[in-house]
Coordinates of C-alpha atoms and ligand atoms in Angstrom, one line a residue:
X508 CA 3.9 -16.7 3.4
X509 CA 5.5 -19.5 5.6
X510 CA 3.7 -18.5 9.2
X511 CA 1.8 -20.8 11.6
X512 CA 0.3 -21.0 15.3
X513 CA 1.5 -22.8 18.0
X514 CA -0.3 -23.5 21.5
X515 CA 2.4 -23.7 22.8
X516 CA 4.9 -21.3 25.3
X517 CA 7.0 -18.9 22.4
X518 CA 10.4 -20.6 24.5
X519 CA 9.2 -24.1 23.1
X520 CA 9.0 -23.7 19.2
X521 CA 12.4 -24.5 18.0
X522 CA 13.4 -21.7 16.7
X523 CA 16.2 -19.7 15.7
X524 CA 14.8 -16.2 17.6
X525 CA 12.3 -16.0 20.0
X526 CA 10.4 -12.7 20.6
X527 CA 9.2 -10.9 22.9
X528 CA 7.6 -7.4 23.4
X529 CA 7.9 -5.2 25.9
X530 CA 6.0 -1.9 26.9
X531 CA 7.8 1.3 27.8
X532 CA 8.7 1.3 31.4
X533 CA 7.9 3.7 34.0
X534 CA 9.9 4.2 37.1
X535 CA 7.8 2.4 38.9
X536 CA 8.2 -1.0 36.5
X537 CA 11.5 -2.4 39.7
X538 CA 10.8 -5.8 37.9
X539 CA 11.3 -7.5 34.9
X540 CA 7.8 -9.1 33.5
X541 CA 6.7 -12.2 34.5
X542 CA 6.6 -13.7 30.8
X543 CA 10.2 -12.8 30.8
X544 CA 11.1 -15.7 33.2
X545 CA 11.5 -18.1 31.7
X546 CA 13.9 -16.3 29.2
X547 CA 15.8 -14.9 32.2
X548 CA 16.4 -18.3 33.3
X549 CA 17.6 -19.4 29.5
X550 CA 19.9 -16.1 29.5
X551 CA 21.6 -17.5 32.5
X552 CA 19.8 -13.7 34.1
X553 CA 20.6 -11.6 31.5
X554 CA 17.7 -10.3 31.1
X555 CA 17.6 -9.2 34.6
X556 CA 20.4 -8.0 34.6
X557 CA 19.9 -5.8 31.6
X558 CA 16.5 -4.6 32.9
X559 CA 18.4 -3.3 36.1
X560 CA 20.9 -1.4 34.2
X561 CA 17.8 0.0 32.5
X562 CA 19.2 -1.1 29.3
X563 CA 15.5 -2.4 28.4
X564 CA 13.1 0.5 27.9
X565 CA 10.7 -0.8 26.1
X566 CA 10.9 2.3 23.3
X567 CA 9.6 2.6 20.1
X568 CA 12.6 1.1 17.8
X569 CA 14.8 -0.8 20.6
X570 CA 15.4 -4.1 20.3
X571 CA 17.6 -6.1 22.5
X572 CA 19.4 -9.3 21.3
X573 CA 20.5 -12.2 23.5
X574 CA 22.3 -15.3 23.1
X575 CA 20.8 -18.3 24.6
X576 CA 23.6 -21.2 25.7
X577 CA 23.8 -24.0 22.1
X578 CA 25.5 -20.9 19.8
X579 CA 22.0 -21.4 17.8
X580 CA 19.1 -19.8 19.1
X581 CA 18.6 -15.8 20.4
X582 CA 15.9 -13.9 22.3
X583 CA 14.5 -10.6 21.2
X584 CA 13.1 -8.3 23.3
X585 CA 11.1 -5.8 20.9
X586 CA 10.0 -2.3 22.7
X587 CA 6.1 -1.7 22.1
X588 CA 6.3 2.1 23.1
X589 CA 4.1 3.4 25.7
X590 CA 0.7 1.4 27.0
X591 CA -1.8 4.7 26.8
X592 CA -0.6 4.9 22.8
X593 CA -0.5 1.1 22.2
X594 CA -2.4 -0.2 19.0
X595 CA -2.0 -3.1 16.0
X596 CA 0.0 -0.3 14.2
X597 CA 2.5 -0.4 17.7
X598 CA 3.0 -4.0 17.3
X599 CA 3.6 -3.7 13.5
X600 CA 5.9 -0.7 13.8
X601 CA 7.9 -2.8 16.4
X602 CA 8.1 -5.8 14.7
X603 CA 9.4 -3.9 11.2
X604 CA 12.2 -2.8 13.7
X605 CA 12.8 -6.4 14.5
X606 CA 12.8 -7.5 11.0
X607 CA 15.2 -4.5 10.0
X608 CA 18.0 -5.4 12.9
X609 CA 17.9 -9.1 12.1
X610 CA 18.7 -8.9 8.3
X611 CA 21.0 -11.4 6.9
X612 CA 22.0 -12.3 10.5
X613 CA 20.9 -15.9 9.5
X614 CA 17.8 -15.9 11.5
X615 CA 15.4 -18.9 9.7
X616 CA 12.9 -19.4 11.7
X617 CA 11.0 -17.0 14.5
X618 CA 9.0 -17.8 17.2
X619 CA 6.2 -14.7 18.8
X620 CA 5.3 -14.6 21.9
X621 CA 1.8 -13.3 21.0
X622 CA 0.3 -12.1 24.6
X623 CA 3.2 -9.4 25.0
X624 CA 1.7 -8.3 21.8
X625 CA -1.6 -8.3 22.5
X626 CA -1.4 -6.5 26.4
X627 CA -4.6 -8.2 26.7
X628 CA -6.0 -4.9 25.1
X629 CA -6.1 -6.6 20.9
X630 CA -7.7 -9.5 19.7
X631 CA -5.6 -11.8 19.4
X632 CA -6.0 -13.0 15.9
X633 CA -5.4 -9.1 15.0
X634 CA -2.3 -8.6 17.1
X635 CA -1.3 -12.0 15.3
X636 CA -2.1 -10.4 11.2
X637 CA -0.3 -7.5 12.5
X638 CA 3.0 -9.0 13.7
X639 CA 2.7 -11.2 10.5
X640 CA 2.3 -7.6 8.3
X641 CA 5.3 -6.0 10.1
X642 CA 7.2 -9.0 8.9
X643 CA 6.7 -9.8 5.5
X644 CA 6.5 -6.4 4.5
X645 CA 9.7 -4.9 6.5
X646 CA 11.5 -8.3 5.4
X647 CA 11.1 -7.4 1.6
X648 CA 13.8 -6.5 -0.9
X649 CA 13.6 -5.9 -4.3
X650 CA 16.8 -7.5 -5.6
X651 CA 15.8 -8.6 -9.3
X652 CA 19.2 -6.2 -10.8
X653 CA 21.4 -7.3 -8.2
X654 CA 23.9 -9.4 -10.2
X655 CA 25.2 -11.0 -7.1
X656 CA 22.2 -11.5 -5.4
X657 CA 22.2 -14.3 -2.4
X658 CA 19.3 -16.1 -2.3
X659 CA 16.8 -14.4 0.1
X660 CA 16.5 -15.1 3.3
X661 CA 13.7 -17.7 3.7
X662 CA 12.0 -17.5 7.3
X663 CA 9.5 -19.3 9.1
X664 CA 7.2 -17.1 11.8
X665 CA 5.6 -19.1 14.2
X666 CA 2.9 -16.9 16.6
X667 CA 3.8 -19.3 19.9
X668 CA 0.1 -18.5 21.3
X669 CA 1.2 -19.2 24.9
X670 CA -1.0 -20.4 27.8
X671 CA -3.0 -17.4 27.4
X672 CA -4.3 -17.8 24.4
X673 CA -3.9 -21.5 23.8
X674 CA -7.7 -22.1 23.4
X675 CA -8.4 -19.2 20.3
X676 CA -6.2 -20.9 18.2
X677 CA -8.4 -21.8 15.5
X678 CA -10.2 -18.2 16.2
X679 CA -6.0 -17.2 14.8
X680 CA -5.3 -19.4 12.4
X681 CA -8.0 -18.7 9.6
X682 CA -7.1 -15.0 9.6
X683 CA -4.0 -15.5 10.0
X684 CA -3.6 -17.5 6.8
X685 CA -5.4 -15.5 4.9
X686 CA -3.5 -12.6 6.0
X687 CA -0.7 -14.4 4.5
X688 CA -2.3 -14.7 1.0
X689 CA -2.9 -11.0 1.2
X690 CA 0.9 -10.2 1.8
X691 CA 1.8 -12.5 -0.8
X692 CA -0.2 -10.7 -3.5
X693 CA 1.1 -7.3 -1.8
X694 CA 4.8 -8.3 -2.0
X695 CA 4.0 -9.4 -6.0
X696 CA 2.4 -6.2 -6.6
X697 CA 5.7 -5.0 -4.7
X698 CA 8.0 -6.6 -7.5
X699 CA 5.9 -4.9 -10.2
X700 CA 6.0 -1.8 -9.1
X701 CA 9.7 -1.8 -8.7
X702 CA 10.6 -2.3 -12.1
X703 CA 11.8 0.6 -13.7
X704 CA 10.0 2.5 -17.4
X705 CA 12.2 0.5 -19.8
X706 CA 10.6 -2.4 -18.9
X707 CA 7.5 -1.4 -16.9
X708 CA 5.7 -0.2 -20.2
X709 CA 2.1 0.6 -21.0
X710 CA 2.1 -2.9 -22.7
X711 CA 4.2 -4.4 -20.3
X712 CA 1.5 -3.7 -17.3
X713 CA -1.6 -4.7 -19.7
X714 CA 0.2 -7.9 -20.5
X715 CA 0.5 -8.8 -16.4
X716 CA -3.0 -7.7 -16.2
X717 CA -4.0 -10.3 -19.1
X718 CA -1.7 -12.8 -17.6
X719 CA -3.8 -12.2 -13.8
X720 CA -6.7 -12.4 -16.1
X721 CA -5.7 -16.1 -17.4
X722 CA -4.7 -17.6 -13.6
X723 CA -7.8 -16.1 -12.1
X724 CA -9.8 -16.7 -14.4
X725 CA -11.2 -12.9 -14.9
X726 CA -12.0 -11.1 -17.7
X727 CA -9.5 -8.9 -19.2
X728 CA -9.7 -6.1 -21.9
X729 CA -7.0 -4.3 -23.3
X730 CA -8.0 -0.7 -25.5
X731 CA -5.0 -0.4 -27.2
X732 CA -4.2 3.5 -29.1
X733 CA -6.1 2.6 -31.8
X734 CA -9.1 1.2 -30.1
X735 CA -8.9 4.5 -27.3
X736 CA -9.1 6.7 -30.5
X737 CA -12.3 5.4 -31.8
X738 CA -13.4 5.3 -28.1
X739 CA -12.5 9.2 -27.8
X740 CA -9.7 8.8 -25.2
X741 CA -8.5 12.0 -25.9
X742 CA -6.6 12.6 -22.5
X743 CA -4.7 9.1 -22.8
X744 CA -3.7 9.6 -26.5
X745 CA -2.4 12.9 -25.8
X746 CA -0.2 12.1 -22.4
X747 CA 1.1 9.1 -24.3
X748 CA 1.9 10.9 -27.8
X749 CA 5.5 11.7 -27.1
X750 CA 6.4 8.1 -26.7
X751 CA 7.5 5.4 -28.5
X752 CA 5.5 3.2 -26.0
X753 CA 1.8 3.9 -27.1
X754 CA -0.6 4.7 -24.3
X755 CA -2.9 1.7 -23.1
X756 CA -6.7 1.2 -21.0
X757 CA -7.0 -2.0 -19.2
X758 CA -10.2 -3.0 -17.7
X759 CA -10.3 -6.0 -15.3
X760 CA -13.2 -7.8 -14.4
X761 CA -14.0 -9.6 -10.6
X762 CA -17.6 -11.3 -10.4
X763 CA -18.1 -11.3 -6.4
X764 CA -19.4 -13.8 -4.9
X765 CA -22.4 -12.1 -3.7
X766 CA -24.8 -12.7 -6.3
X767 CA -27.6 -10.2 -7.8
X768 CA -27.6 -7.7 -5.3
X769 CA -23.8 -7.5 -4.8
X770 CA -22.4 -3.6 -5.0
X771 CA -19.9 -3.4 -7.5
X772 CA -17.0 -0.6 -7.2
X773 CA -14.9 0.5 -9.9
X774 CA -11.1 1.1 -8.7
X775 CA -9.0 3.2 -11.0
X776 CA -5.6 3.7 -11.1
X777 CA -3.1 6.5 -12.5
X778 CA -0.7 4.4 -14.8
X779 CA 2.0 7.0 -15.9
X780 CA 5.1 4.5 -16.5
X781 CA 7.4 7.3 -16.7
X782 CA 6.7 11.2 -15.6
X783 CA 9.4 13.1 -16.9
X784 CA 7.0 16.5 -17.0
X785 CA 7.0 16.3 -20.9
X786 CA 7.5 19.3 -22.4
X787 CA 6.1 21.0 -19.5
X788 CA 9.3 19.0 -18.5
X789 CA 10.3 18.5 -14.2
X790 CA 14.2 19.5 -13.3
X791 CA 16.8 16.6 -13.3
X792 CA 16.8 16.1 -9.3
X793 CA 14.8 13.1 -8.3
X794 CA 13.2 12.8 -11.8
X795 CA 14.3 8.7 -11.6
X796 CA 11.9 8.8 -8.6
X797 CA 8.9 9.1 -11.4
X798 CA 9.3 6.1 -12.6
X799 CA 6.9 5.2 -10.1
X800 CA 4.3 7.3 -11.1
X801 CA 2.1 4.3 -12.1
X802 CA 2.0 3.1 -8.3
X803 CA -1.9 3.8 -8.7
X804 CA -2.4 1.2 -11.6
X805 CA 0.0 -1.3 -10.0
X806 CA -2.2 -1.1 -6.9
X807 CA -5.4 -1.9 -8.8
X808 CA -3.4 -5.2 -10.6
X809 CA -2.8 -6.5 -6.7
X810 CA -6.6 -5.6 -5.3
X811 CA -7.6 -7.5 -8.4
X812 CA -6.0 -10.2 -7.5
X813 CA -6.5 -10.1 -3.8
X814 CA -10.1 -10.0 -4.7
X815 CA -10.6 -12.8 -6.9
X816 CA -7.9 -15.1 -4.7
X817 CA -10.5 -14.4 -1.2
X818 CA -13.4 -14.7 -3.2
X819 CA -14.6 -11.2 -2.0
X820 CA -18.6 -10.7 -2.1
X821 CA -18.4 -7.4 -4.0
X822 CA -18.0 -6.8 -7.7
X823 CA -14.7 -5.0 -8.9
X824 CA -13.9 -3.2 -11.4
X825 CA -10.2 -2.6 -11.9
X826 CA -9.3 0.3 -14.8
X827 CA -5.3 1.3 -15.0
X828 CA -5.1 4.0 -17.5
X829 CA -1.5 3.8 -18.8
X830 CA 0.8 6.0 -20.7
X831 CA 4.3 7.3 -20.5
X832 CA 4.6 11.1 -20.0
X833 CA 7.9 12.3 -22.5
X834 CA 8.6 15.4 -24.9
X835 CA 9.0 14.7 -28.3
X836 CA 7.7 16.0 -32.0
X837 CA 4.6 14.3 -31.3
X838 CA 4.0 15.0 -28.1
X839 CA 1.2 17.4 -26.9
X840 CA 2.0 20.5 -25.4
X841 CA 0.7 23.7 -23.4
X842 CA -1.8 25.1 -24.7
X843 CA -3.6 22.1 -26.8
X844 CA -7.0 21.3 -25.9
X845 CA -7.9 17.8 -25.6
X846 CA -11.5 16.1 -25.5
X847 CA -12.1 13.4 -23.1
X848 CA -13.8 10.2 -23.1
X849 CA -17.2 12.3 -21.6
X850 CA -16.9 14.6 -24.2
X851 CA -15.3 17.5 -22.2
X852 CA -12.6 19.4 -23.2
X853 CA -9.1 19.9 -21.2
X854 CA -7.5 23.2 -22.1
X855 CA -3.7 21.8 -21.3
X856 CA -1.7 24.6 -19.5
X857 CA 0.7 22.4 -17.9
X858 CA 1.6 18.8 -19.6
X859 CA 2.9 17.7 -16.7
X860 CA -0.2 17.7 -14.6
X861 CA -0.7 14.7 -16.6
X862 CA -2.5 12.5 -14.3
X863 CA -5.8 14.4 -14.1
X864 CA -5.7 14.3 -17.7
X865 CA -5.7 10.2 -18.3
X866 CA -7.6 9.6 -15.3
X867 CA -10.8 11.7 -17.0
X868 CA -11.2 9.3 -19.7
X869 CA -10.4 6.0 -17.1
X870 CA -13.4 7.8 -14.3
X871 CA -15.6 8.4 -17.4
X872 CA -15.2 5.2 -19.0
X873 CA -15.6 3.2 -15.7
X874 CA -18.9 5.1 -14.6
X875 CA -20.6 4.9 -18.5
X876 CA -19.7 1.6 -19.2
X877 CA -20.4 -0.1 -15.8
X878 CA -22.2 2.0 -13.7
X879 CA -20.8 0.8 -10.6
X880 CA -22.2 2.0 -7.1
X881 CA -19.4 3.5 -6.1
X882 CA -15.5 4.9 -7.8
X883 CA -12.3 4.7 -5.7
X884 CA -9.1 6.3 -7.7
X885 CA -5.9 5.8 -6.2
X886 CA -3.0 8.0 -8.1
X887 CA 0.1 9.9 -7.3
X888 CA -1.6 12.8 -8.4
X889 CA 0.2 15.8 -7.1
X890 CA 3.7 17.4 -5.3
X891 CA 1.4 19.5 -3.1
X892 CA 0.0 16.5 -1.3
X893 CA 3.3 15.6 -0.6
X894 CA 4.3 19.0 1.4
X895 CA 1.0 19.2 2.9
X896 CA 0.9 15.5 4.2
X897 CA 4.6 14.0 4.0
X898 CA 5.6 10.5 3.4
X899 CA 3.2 9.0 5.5
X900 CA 0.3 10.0 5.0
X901 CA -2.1 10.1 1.6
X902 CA -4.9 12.6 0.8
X903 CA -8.2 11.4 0.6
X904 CA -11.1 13.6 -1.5
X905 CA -14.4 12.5 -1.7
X906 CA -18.1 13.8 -2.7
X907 CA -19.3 11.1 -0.5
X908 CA -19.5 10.6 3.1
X909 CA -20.5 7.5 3.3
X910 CA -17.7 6.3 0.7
X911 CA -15.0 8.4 2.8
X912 CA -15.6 7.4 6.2
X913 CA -15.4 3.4 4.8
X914 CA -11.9 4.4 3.6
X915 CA -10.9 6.2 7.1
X916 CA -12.1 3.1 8.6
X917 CA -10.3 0.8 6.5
X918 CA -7.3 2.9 7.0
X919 CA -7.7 2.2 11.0
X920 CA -7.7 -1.7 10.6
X921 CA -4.8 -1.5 8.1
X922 CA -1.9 1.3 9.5
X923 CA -2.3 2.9 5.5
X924 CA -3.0 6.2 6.7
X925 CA -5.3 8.8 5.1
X926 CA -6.8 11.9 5.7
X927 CA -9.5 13.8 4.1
X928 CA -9.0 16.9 2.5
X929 CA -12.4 19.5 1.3
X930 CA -13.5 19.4 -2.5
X931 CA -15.9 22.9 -2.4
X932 CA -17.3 24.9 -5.2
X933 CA -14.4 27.1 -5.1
X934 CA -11.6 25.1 -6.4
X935 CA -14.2 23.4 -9.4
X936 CA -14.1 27.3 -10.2
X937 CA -10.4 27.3 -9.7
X938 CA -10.3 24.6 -12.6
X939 CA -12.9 26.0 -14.9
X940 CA -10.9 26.4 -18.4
X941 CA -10.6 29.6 -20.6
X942 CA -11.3 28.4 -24.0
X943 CA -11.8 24.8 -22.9
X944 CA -14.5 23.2 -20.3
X945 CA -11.6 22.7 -17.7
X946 CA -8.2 23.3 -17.6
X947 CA -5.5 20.6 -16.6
X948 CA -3.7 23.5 -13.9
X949 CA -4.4 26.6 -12.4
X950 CA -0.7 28.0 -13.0
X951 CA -1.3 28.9 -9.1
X952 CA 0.8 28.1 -6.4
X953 CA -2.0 27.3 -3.8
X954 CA -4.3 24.2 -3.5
X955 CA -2.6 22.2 -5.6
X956 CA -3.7 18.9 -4.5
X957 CA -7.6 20.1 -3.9
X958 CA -8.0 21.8 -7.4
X959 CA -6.7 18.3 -8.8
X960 CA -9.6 16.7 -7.0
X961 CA -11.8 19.3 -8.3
X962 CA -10.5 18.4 -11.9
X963 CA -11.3 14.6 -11.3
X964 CA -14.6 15.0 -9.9
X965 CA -16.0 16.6 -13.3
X966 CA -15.5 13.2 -14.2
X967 CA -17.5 10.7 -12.5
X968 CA -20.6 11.9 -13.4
X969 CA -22.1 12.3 -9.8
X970 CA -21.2 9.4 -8.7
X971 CA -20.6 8.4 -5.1
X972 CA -16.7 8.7 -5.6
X973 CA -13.3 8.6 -3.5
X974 CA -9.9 10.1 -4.9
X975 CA -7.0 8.8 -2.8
X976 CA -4.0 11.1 -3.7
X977 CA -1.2 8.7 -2.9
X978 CA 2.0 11.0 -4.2
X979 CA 3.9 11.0 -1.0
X980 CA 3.2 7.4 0.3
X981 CA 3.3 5.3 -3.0
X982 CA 7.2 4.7 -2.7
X983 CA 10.0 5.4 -0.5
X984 CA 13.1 6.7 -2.3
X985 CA 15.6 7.2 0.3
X986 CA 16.4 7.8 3.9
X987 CA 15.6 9.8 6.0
X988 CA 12.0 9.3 4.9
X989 CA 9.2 9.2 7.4
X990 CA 7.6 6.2 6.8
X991 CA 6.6 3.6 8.9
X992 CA 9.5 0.7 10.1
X993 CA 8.3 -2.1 8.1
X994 CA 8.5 -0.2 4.4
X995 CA 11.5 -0.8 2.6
X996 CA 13.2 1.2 0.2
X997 CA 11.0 1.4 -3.4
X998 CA 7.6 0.4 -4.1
X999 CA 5.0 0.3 -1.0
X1000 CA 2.4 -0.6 -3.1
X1001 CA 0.3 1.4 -1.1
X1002 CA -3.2 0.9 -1.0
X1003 CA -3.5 -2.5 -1.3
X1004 CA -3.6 -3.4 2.1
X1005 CA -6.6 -0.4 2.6
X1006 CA -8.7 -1.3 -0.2
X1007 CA -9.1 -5.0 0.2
X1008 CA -10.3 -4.2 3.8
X1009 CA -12.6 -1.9 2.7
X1010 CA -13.9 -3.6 -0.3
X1011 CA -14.8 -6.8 2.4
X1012 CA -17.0 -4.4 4.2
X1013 CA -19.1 -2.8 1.0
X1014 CA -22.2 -3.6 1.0
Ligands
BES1262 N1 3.4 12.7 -10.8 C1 3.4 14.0 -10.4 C2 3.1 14.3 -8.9 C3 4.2 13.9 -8.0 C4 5.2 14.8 -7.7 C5 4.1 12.7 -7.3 C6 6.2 14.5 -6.8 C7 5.1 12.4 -6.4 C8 6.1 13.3 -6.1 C9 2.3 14.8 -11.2 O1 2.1 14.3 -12.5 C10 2.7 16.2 -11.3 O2 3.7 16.4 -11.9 N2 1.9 17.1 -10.8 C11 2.2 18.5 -10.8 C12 0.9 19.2 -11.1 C13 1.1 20.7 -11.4 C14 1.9 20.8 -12.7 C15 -0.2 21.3 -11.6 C16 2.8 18.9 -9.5 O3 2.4 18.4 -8.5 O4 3.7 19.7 -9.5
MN1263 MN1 3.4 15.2 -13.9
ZN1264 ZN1 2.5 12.3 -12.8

């Protein structure tokens, strides 16, 4: 991430934009703000004059371009929304709206005025990591197929830290960087969840997972069919029998840095390359969508990463359970009953509620093998989460409070919303199978996304455990979606962001 700090007034880094935000007026607001004046005087009293038409609000999504005299550089006023409601996700919300409106307009470098982002009510080196996340991540494109692809646009972002907060620089600028290596890892995560199921295979992921492994220095294990069929992986080998790309486990070890006593948390991710429904099979519309059905696995490569690159204190445990979903002659069907890694057996009415299914041997293999202190699954588990939530928000189920309410904090520091949905008694009975232990669907239109939680928790064996359902905010196929500004089209790689904060503050 090319970013830096400045002590210096935003008006005095030489750069190509300078920006600054502005809170929605009131009728009461006669005169422009007395950061602006400098500006103003630049603009030749534009900016005046444009606040006396009113044509500066200082609404969510305006943003107001100037000209300053040389033909090179521009001011930005960004609009911050209203003071009562202002918060880091305002400032990254505006500054994704920023980045949107000044796409290939040749803009190399920006300059931030960071107080107008603060209002004097963030801490500066937050309000800084936010207006550096509503960057990078709105300024991505995934434009690997493009055949005439322009190079993309390389920009500098310089937080100008102004008189105001000219003395906390260094208090920014360690955060701040490390912010940056946290984006980085989020945009690579980004370009591997993009790819599409012809290249994005079972083997495909594991390989990227052994190739982390070798640059981090982590250890890596790959079960490949035949190894998860002496291991009793059921629930993989049966999701994955109708492809030609055979279904994979990948287990990723990170040794924190905090010694004997350190916690260690196994993260587990849904890994279905391609969900076509298999013979249970999903109509055409939107199917192309499931090719990122294996956002959950993706996410635990780039917390894997992020984890080993900061040196986090905690142990991690990263499992991606990965197979492609497809009909075919040897494909499994309604009706089969599969046993699981834990012995239990899933009475299959549905094949494509094919998640639950490969993430009971991953949970059960995690919690046997490595007895971690606490699971976190992140997978885009089920449609109902997406009706009941949207786009912007992901379900969180937990059989821990303590485990939950880290997440919901996490989610505060980090914009990733979630919100937590029950997990009772009734819907384990919901999922309680006829002739098998459990079955993979209810065949009822209700409760869809809490019954799947039910499913999983049979699975982790009591453990302290977290299921983040993250169907509707793993990717964003087209507009009008309602996501935040600064996600792009595709991949969000959601989760990333969310767990690394909370995975810092396990202890
Ligand atoms: N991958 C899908 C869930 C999904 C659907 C994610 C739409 C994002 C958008 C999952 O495997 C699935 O098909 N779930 C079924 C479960 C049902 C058959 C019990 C669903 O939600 O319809
Ligand atoms: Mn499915
Ligand atoms: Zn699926």
């Amino acid at each position: 991430m090319d970013v830096a700090v400045e002590g210096k007034e935003a008006l005095e880094v030489d750069a190509d934009l300078i920006a600054f935000g502005v809170v929605e007026r009131s009728e009461k607001d006669a005169l422009l703000p007395s950061y602006l004046k400098e500006a103003d005087v630049a603009t030749g009293g534009f900016l005046t004059a444009a606040w006396d038409r009113k044509e500066i609000k200082g609404k969510k999504g305006e943003v107001t371009l100037h000209p300053l005299p040389g033909g090179r550089r521009r001011i930005a006023l960004v609009g911050l929304s209203k003071a009562a409601d202002f918060s880091l996700e305002s400032v990254r919300l505006a500054i994704g709206y920023l980045t949107r409106q000044i796409r290939g307009k040749g803009v190399r470098s920006l300059s931030v005025h960071l107080p107008s982002f603060t209002l004097g009510k963030l801490l500066p080196e937050e309000a800084a990591k936010a207006i550096l996340d509503g960057h990078a991540l709105a300024a991505y494109e995934f434009t690997r197929y493009k055949s005439e692809r322009s190079e993309p646009e390389k920009r500098r972002l310089v937080i100008a830290l102004s008189k105001e907060h000219v003395r906390v620089k260094d208090r920014v600028a360690g955060p701040l960087a490390r912010e940056g290596r946290i984006l980085d890892t989020v945009l690579w995560t980004r370009d591997i969840g993009n790819l599409p199921a012809d290249t994005a295979t079972p083997q495909f992921l594991a390989e990227q997972a052994l190739q982390l492994g070798k640059d981090l220095k982590l250890k890596v294990t790959v079960f490949d069919e035949k190894k998860l069929k002496e291991m009793g992986c059921g629930g993989l080998l049966a999701v994955g029998g109708g492809s030609v790309h055979p279904p994979r486990m990948v287990i990723i070890e990170y040794q924190g840095s905090g010694g004997r006593n350190a916690k260690t948390v196994a993260v587990v991710g849904k890994g279905i390359t391609f969900d076509s429904g298999g013979i249970s099979i999903k109509p055409s519309p939107g199917m192309s969508e499931m090719k990122f059905d294996k956002s959950g696995s993706v996410a635990v490569l780039g917390i894997l990463r992020a984890a080993a690159e900061l040196k986090l204190r905690v142990n991690v445990v990263g499992v991606m359970a990965l197979a492609e979903n497809l009909p075919g002659g040897a494909a499994y069907r309604p009706g089969d009953v599969v046993k699981s890694y834990s012995g239990k057996t899933i009475e299959i009415l549905n094949t494509d509620a094919e998640g639950r299914v490969v993430l009971s041997d991953a949970l059960a293999y995690a919690v046997a093998k490595f007895n971690p202190d606490q699971v976190v699954d992140l997978a885009t588990l089920t449609g109902a989460c997406v009706v009941a939530l949207g786009n912007d928000i992901a379900g969180l189920l937990s059989n821990d409070d303590r485990v939950a309410n880290g997440l919901l904090a996490a989610s505060e520091h980090t914009g990733e919303r979630i919100w937590r949905l029950p997990l009772t008694s009734v819907h384990r009975d919901m999922v309680k199978g006829e002739v098998g232990d459990v079955r993979n669907s209810t065949e009822l239109p209700m409760a869809g996304t809490l019954t799947a939680g039910a499913f999983l928790s049979e699975f982790v064996n009591g453990k302290p455990w977290a299921h983040l359902d993250i169907a509707g905010t793993a990717w964003v196929a087209k507009a009008p979606q309602y996501c935040p500004s600064y996600t792009p089209p595709g991949y969000t790689a959601f989760g990333v962001r969310l767990l690394l904060n909370y995975l810092e503050n396990v202890s």
